[in-house]
């Protein structure tokens, strides 16, 4: 059967567009200069993913920009209240909340969401195996560039207090509460940075291709790194100077936690529903009363 594609567009707005190669951007608030800046940010981000992580873009991608995070949440259902961008790897499309004057925020969220699209392309398989949330979001955080000082501080404080949860507990989604989700993003970014810095980008690329072959995450990690999820967690904690396993306090926090039921993938990881269909991943945004560069 010949492949067919259909574009469904939000016709409530007069969209402008710009394109460079296989990258297309759409926006309806802001002038042409704003759109060209977004296009450059997108193409530069994809080039950086290829050169620094060895993650090529194998299909055309589209980025749709709404002027605010709340505008995104009005058109995308069943996402947490802090969502500022949603990636749909199955369609190579991402929807983001970025307005004119928020280019610092764009420099974070654009590479973040594009990382989700690229890793989604590279790991898609017919067995329904996909990345755990901590790895998917950790890669997206790594794709943004250097970890923010606030992320480093947040994880350090959680490690010092003994309340940082296991990576395995972050496999099936993050909390719907912004503070907990923010900490999970930071922790995931730290763990992925450890893997890339220690073993190299080639190993990370190999891990994604191994998952694409249909192996589960633990089998893939063992094949590539000789460590399963718990082993990666222990190695990372030891490398930053802490005990290899979480404290009993962290375990108690997990036992007392109430699961949050969300119909979509919770932040780009394994879906909460038993379905092989790839679902969107979400990115937190600062609340709209805060500067666009603030972390959630």
mmCIF file of C-alpha atoms in Angstrom:
data_model
loop_
_atom_site.group_PDB
_atom_site.id
_atom_site.type_symbol
_atom_site.label_atom_id
_atom_site.label_comp_id
_atom_site.label_asym_id
_atom_site.label_seq_id
_atom_site.Cartn_x
_atom_site.Cartn_y
_atom_site.Cartn_z
ATOM 1 C CA UNK A 1 0.000 0.000 0.000
ATOM 2 C CA UNK A 2 1.411 3.374 -0.960
ATOM 3 C CA UNK A 3 2.105 5.644 1.984
ATOM 4 C CA UNK A 4 -0.215 8.643 2.227
ATOM 5 C CA UNK A 5 0.039 11.698 4.465
ATOM 6 C CA UNK A 6 -2.527 14.274 5.502
ATOM 7 C CA UNK A 7 -1.895 17.525 7.365
ATOM 8 C CA UNK A 8 -4.526 18.578 9.898
ATOM 9 C CA UNK A 9 -4.114 22.268 10.634
ATOM 10 C CA UNK A 10 -5.579 24.484 13.338
ATOM 11 C CA UNK A 11 -7.499 26.878 11.080
ATOM 12 C CA UNK A 12 -8.373 29.264 13.910
ATOM 13 C CA UNK A 13 -5.197 31.197 13.114
ATOM 14 C CA UNK A 14 -3.438 32.678 10.098
ATOM 15 C CA UNK A 15 -0.274 30.620 10.101
ATOM 16 C CA UNK A 16 3.015 31.780 8.650
ATOM 17 C CA UNK A 17 5.651 29.261 7.662
ATOM 18 C CA UNK A 18 9.341 28.945 6.866
ATOM 19 C CA UNK A 19 11.357 25.968 5.689
ATOM 20 C CA UNK A 20 14.964 24.905 5.408
ATOM 21 C CA UNK A 21 15.645 21.458 3.984
ATOM 22 C CA UNK A 22 13.559 18.943 5.915
ATOM 23 C CA UNK A 23 12.678 21.362 8.732
ATOM 24 C CA UNK A 24 9.453 23.403 8.667
ATOM 25 C CA UNK A 25 8.259 25.900 11.276
ATOM 26 C CA UNK A 26 4.795 27.439 11.624
ATOM 27 C CA UNK A 27 3.752 30.400 13.788
ATOM 28 C CA UNK A 28 0.967 32.991 13.887
ATOM 29 C CA UNK A 29 2.193 35.585 16.404
ATOM 30 C CA UNK A 30 5.365 37.458 15.485
ATOM 31 C CA UNK A 31 6.949 38.775 12.319
ATOM 32 C CA UNK A 32 9.003 36.971 9.670
ATOM 33 C CA UNK A 33 12.209 37.678 11.552
ATOM 34 C CA UNK A 34 10.826 35.802 14.565
ATOM 35 C CA UNK A 35 9.956 32.823 12.387
ATOM 36 C CA UNK A 36 13.388 32.771 10.764
ATOM 37 C CA UNK A 37 14.996 32.814 14.213
ATOM 38 C CA UNK A 38 12.923 29.808 15.236
ATOM 39 C CA UNK A 39 13.911 28.024 12.034
ATOM 40 C CA UNK A 40 17.611 28.652 12.694
ATOM 41 C CA UNK A 41 17.231 27.391 16.250
ATOM 42 C CA UNK A 42 15.619 24.203 14.951
ATOM 43 C CA UNK A 43 18.201 23.511 12.235
ATOM 44 C CA UNK A 44 21.100 24.287 14.587
ATOM 45 C CA UNK A 45 19.618 21.958 17.224
ATOM 46 C CA UNK A 46 19.286 19.078 14.771
ATOM 47 C CA UNK A 47 22.838 19.591 13.551
ATOM 48 C CA UNK A 48 24.102 19.559 17.142
ATOM 49 C CA UNK A 49 22.217 16.331 17.882
ATOM 50 C CA UNK A 50 23.889 14.727 14.879
ATOM 51 C CA UNK A 51 27.426 15.951 15.555
ATOM 52 C CA UNK A 52 27.486 15.673 19.363
ATOM 53 C CA UNK A 53 25.262 12.642 19.981
ATOM 54 C CA UNK A 54 25.378 10.958 16.583
ATOM 55 C CA UNK A 55 21.583 11.133 16.303
ATOM 56 C CA UNK A 56 20.633 11.897 12.691
ATOM 57 C CA UNK A 57 17.272 13.227 11.556
ATOM 58 C CA UNK A 58 15.983 10.561 9.183
ATOM 59 C CA UNK A 59 12.621 12.142 8.261
ATOM 60 C CA UNK A 60 11.273 15.696 7.786
ATOM 61 C CA UNK A 61 10.078 17.418 10.973
ATOM 62 C CA UNK A 62 7.539 20.174 11.638
ATOM 63 C CA UNK A 63 7.407 22.586 14.570
ATOM 64 C CA UNK A 64 4.169 24.458 15.354
ATOM 65 C CA UNK A 65 4.572 27.462 17.621
ATOM 66 C CA UNK A 66 1.775 28.882 19.758
ATOM 67 C CA UNK A 67 2.555 32.136 21.587
ATOM 68 C CA UNK A 68 2.010 30.789 25.125
ATOM 69 C CA UNK A 69 2.055 27.537 27.049
ATOM 70 C CA UNK A 70 -1.629 27.930 27.892
ATOM 71 C CA UNK A 71 -2.408 28.132 24.164
ATOM 72 C CA UNK A 72 -0.659 24.789 23.718
ATOM 73 C CA UNK A 73 -2.705 23.231 26.500
ATOM 74 C CA UNK A 74 -5.907 24.487 24.875
ATOM 75 C CA UNK A 75 -5.249 22.422 21.751
ATOM 76 C CA UNK A 76 -3.575 19.356 23.311
ATOM 77 C CA UNK A 77 -5.733 17.372 25.713
ATOM 78 C CA UNK A 78 -4.752 15.330 28.785
ATOM 79 C CA UNK A 79 -1.393 16.949 29.539
ATOM 80 C CA UNK A 80 -0.137 18.236 32.910
ATOM 81 C CA UNK A 81 -0.815 21.871 33.749
ATOM 82 C CA UNK A 82 2.896 22.737 33.457
ATOM 83 C CA UNK A 83 3.253 21.441 29.889
ATOM 84 C CA UNK A 84 4.905 23.894 27.511
ATOM 85 C CA UNK A 85 5.627 21.608 24.565
ATOM 86 C CA UNK A 86 4.465 18.254 23.256
ATOM 87 C CA UNK A 87 6.301 16.017 20.787
ATOM 88 C CA UNK A 88 4.512 13.506 18.578
ATOM 89 C CA UNK A 89 7.295 11.221 17.271
ATOM 90 C CA UNK A 90 4.852 9.093 15.264
ATOM 91 C CA UNK A 91 4.045 12.142 13.125
ATOM 92 C CA UNK A 92 7.439 13.937 13.334
ATOM 93 C CA UNK A 93 5.575 16.955 14.721
ATOM 94 C CA UNK A 94 6.034 19.014 17.867
ATOM 95 C CA UNK A 95 3.786 21.734 19.287
ATOM 96 C CA UNK A 96 5.488 24.379 21.422
ATOM 97 C CA UNK A 97 4.578 27.494 23.401
ATOM 98 C CA UNK A 98 7.056 30.224 22.437
ATOM 99 C CA UNK A 99 6.226 33.864 21.790
ATOM 100 C CA UNK A 100 8.235 36.803 20.457
ATOM 101 C CA UNK A 101 10.744 37.966 23.055
ATOM 102 C CA UNK A 102 11.132 34.464 24.516
ATOM 103 C CA UNK A 103 14.141 33.330 22.516
ATOM 104 C CA UNK A 104 16.045 32.153 25.595
ATOM 105 C CA UNK A 105 13.138 29.833 26.319
ATOM 106 C CA UNK A 106 13.129 28.757 22.652
ATOM 107 C CA UNK A 107 16.810 27.817 22.920
ATOM 108 C CA UNK A 108 15.804 25.239 25.562
ATOM 109 C CA UNK A 109 12.464 23.906 24.460
ATOM 110 C CA UNK A 110 13.229 23.603 20.721
ATOM 111 C CA UNK A 111 16.219 21.238 21.104
ATOM 112 C CA UNK A 112 14.369 19.401 23.875
ATOM 113 C CA UNK A 113 11.369 18.578 21.726
ATOM 114 C CA UNK A 114 13.450 17.865 18.632
ATOM 115 C CA UNK A 115 15.455 15.341 20.643
ATOM 116 C CA UNK A 116 12.194 13.539 21.375
ATOM 117 C CA UNK A 117 11.354 13.457 17.666
ATOM 118 C CA UNK A 118 14.786 12.154 16.666
ATOM 119 C CA UNK A 119 15.002 9.466 19.345
ATOM 120 C CA UNK A 120 11.438 8.470 18.495
ATOM 121 C CA UNK A 121 12.417 7.986 14.846
ATOM 122 C CA UNK A 122 15.514 5.981 15.759
ATOM 123 C CA UNK A 123 13.855 3.658 18.279
ATOM 124 C CA UNK A 124 10.470 2.982 16.672
ATOM 125 C CA UNK A 125 9.850 -0.745 16.305
ATOM 126 C CA UNK A 126 6.922 -3.061 15.691
ATOM 127 C CA UNK A 127 7.211 -4.677 19.127
ATOM 128 C CA UNK A 128 6.069 -1.563 20.945
ATOM 129 C CA UNK A 129 9.347 -1.272 22.866
ATOM 130 C CA UNK A 130 10.278 2.316 23.616
ATOM 131 C CA UNK A 131 12.433 4.328 25.933
ATOM 132 C CA UNK A 132 11.690 4.595 29.647
ATOM 133 C CA UNK A 133 10.785 8.121 30.711
ATOM 134 C CA UNK A 134 14.056 8.792 32.527
ATOM 135 C CA UNK A 135 16.077 7.965 29.402
ATOM 136 C CA UNK A 136 13.817 9.810 26.972
ATOM 137 C CA UNK A 137 13.651 12.966 29.069
ATOM 138 C CA UNK A 138 17.286 12.678 30.086
ATOM 139 C CA UNK A 139 18.303 12.635 26.433
ATOM 140 C CA UNK A 140 16.070 15.636 25.766
ATOM 141 C CA UNK A 141 17.663 17.521 28.657
ATOM 142 C CA UNK A 142 21.102 16.599 27.339
ATOM 143 C CA UNK A 143 20.038 17.870 23.919
ATOM 144 C CA UNK A 144 19.439 21.311 25.424
ATOM 145 C CA UNK A 145 23.145 21.717 26.179
ATOM 146 C CA UNK A 146 24.861 22.182 29.524
ATOM 147 C CA UNK A 147 22.792 21.319 32.586
ATOM 148 C CA UNK A 148 21.379 24.383 34.269
ATOM 149 C CA UNK A 149 22.964 25.264 37.649
ATOM 150 C CA UNK A 150 19.505 25.043 39.202
ATOM 151 C CA UNK A 151 19.241 21.423 38.013
ATOM 152 C CA UNK A 152 22.601 20.567 39.546
ATOM 153 C CA UNK A 153 21.624 22.151 42.844
ATOM 154 C CA UNK A 154 18.220 20.474 42.892
ATOM 155 C CA UNK A 155 19.668 16.988 42.449
ATOM 156 C CA UNK A 156 22.485 17.621 44.934
ATOM 157 C CA UNK A 157 20.019 18.666 47.627
ATOM 158 C CA UNK A 158 17.846 15.606 46.983
ATOM 159 C CA UNK A 159 20.870 13.305 47.183
ATOM 160 C CA UNK A 160 22.084 14.950 50.372
ATOM 161 C CA UNK A 161 18.697 14.570 52.008
ATOM 162 C CA UNK A 162 18.402 10.957 50.868
ATOM 163 C CA UNK A 163 15.079 11.424 49.105
ATOM 164 C CA UNK A 164 16.065 11.038 45.438
ATOM 165 C CA UNK A 165 14.062 8.123 43.976
ATOM 166 C CA UNK A 166 15.458 5.324 41.809
ATOM 167 C CA UNK A 167 15.747 5.659 38.052
ATOM 168 C CA UNK A 168 13.566 2.577 37.722
ATOM 169 C CA UNK A 169 10.747 4.383 39.510
ATOM 170 C CA UNK A 170 10.966 7.056 36.785
ATOM 171 C CA UNK A 171 10.496 4.586 33.935
ATOM 172 C CA UNK A 172 6.754 4.958 33.421
ATOM 173 C CA UNK A 173 6.180 8.687 33.681
ATOM 174 C CA UNK A 174 6.839 11.642 35.944
ATOM 175 C CA UNK A 175 4.645 13.242 38.565
ATOM 176 C CA UNK A 176 1.864 15.613 37.510
ATOM 177 C CA UNK A 177 3.101 17.982 40.247
ATOM 178 C CA UNK A 178 5.547 20.501 38.820
ATOM 179 C CA UNK A 179 8.096 20.403 41.685
ATOM 180 C CA UNK A 180 8.445 16.625 41.585
ATOM 181 C CA UNK A 181 8.474 16.580 37.796
ATOM 182 C CA UNK A 182 11.177 19.241 37.722
ATOM 183 C CA UNK A 183 13.355 17.155 40.020
ATOM 184 C CA UNK A 184 12.771 14.061 37.857
ATOM 185 C CA UNK A 185 13.828 15.971 34.738
ATOM 186 C CA UNK A 186 17.006 17.154 36.449
ATOM 187 C CA UNK A 187 17.837 13.674 37.774
ATOM 188 C CA UNK A 188 17.283 12.108 34.350
ATOM 189 C CA UNK A 189 19.481 14.702 32.689
ATOM 190 C CA UNK A 190 22.259 13.970 35.184
ATOM 191 C CA UNK A 191 22.066 10.217 34.589
ATOM 192 C CA UNK A 192 22.187 10.541 30.791
ATOM 193 C CA UNK A 193 25.073 13.011 30.999
ATOM 194 C CA UNK A 194 26.945 10.458 33.092
ATOM 195 C CA UNK A 195 26.406 7.773 30.442
ATOM 196 C CA UNK A 196 27.492 10.012 27.573
ATOM 197 C CA UNK A 197 30.480 11.506 29.400
ATOM 198 C CA UNK A 198 31.666 8.116 30.660
ATOM 199 C CA UNK A 199 31.042 5.851 27.673
ATOM 200 C CA UNK A 200 30.742 8.249 24.736
ATOM 201 C CA UNK A 201 28.080 9.271 22.259
ATOM 202 C CA UNK A 202 28.664 6.164 20.124
ATOM 203 C CA UNK A 203 27.505 3.931 22.955
ATOM 204 C CA UNK A 204 24.335 5.981 23.410
ATOM 205 C CA UNK A 205 23.608 5.702 19.704
ATOM 206 C CA UNK A 206 24.157 1.965 19.930
ATOM 207 C CA UNK A 207 21.749 1.791 22.870
ATOM 208 C CA UNK A 208 18.984 3.450 20.850
ATOM 209 C CA UNK A 209 19.540 1.117 17.912
ATOM 210 C CA UNK A 210 19.477 -1.875 20.267
ATOM 211 C CA UNK A 211 16.110 -0.721 21.626
ATOM 212 C CA UNK A 212 14.942 -0.241 18.037
ATOM 213 C CA UNK A 213 15.659 -3.926 17.473
ATOM 214 C CA UNK A 214 13.022 -4.706 20.097
ATOM 215 C CA UNK A 215 15.107 -5.415 23.192
ATOM 216 C CA UNK A 216 13.734 -4.270 26.535
ATOM 217 C CA UNK A 217 15.549 -1.430 28.264
ATOM 218 C CA UNK A 218 17.347 -3.668 30.764
ATOM 219 C CA UNK A 219 18.454 -6.102 28.060
ATOM 220 C CA UNK A 220 19.609 -3.210 25.865
ATOM 221 C CA UNK A 221 21.531 -1.571 28.720
ATOM 222 C CA UNK A 222 23.208 -4.870 29.561
ATOM 223 C CA UNK A 223 24.131 -5.421 25.909
ATOM 224 C CA UNK A 224 25.681 -1.974 25.493
ATOM 225 C CA UNK A 225 26.941 -1.005 28.968
ATOM 226 C CA UNK A 226 26.976 -4.242 30.916
ATOM 227 C CA UNK A 227 24.613 -2.588 33.433
ATOM 228 C CA UNK A 228 20.856 -2.780 33.840
ATOM 229 C CA UNK A 229 18.733 0.159 35.056
ATOM 230 C CA UNK A 230 19.674 -0.427 38.692
ATOM 231 C CA UNK A 231 23.330 -0.745 37.716
ATOM 232 C CA UNK A 232 23.297 2.557 35.833
ATOM 233 C CA UNK A 233 21.608 4.211 38.799
ATOM 234 C CA UNK A 234 24.195 2.848 41.243
ATOM 235 C CA UNK A 235 27.144 3.742 39.007
ATOM 236 C CA UNK A 236 25.914 7.311 38.517
ATOM 237 C CA UNK A 237 25.258 7.873 42.249
ATOM 238 C CA UNK A 238 28.702 6.505 43.108
ATOM 239 C CA UNK A 239 30.351 8.687 40.464
ATOM 240 C CA UNK A 240 28.888 11.852 42.021
ATOM 241 C CA UNK A 241 29.965 10.807 45.514
ATOM 242 C CA UNK A 242 26.875 9.230 47.077
ATOM 243 C CA UNK A 243 25.731 5.783 48.157
ATOM 244 C CA UNK A 244 24.905 3.468 45.229
ATOM 245 C CA UNK A 245 21.340 2.834 46.411
ATOM 246 C CA UNK A 246 18.591 5.232 47.556
ATOM 247 C CA UNK A 247 17.959 5.611 51.254
ATOM 248 C CA UNK A 248 14.943 4.148 53.019
ATOM 249 C CA UNK A 249 13.464 7.654 53.065
ATOM 250 C CA UNK A 250 13.425 7.726 49.263
ATOM 251 C CA UNK A 251 11.784 4.298 49.217
ATOM 252 C CA UNK A 252 9.140 5.504 51.671
ATOM 253 C CA UNK A 253 8.347 8.497 49.496
ATOM 254 C CA UNK A 254 7.733 6.170 46.552
ATOM 255 C CA UNK A 255 5.550 3.821 48.577
ATOM 256 C CA UNK A 256 3.414 6.712 49.792
ATOM 257 C CA UNK A 257 3.067 8.280 46.338
ATOM 258 C CA UNK A 258 -0.317 8.212 44.640
ATOM 259 C CA UNK A 259 -0.155 7.269 40.944
ATOM 260 C CA UNK A 260 -1.305 9.992 38.582
ATOM 261 C CA UNK A 261 -3.504 8.656 35.799
ATOM 262 C CA UNK A 262 -2.809 10.469 32.515
ATOM 263 C CA UNK A 263 -4.079 9.099 29.225
ATOM 264 C CA UNK A 264 -0.966 10.187 27.334
ATOM 265 C CA UNK A 265 2.628 9.199 27.818
ATOM 266 C CA UNK A 266 3.860 10.857 30.970
ATOM 267 C CA UNK A 267 6.772 12.959 29.694
ATOM 268 C CA UNK A 268 8.009 10.915 26.823
ATOM 269 C CA UNK A 269 8.439 7.530 28.484
ATOM 270 C CA UNK A 270 6.581 4.252 28.393
ATOM 271 C CA UNK A 271 2.823 4.886 28.089
ATOM 272 C CA UNK A 272 0.570 4.295 31.053
ATOM 273 C CA UNK A 273 -1.771 2.469 28.695
ATOM 274 C CA UNK A 274 -0.935 -0.955 27.270
ATOM 275 C CA UNK A 275 -0.720 0.002 23.598
ATOM 276 C CA UNK A 276 2.028 -0.246 20.962
ATOM 277 C CA UNK A 277 1.140 3.132 19.484
ATOM 278 C CA UNK A 278 3.774 5.803 20.228
ATOM 279 C CA UNK A 279 2.263 8.672 22.180
ATOM 280 C CA UNK A 280 3.391 12.238 22.743
ATOM 281 C CA UNK A 281 6.005 13.377 25.170
ATOM 282 C CA UNK A 282 5.682 16.553 27.142
ATOM 283 C CA UNK A 283 8.040 19.255 28.308
ATOM 284 C CA UNK A 284 7.515 21.445 31.373
ATOM 285 C CA UNK A 285 7.338 25.163 31.043
ATOM 286 C CA UNK A 286 7.701 27.917 33.591
ATOM 287 C CA UNK A 287 4.411 29.245 34.825
ATOM 288 C CA UNK A 288 3.373 32.185 32.723
ATOM 289 C CA UNK A 289 3.878 34.635 35.577
ATOM 290 C CA UNK A 290 7.581 33.722 35.591
ATOM 291 C CA UNK A 291 10.243 34.655 33.019
ATOM 292 C CA UNK A 292 10.325 32.227 30.097
ATOM 293 C CA UNK A 293 13.806 31.063 31.037
ATOM 294 C CA UNK A 294 12.779 29.897 34.520
ATOM 295 C CA UNK A 295 12.650 26.161 35.155
ATOM 296 C CA UNK A 296 9.414 24.513 36.116
#
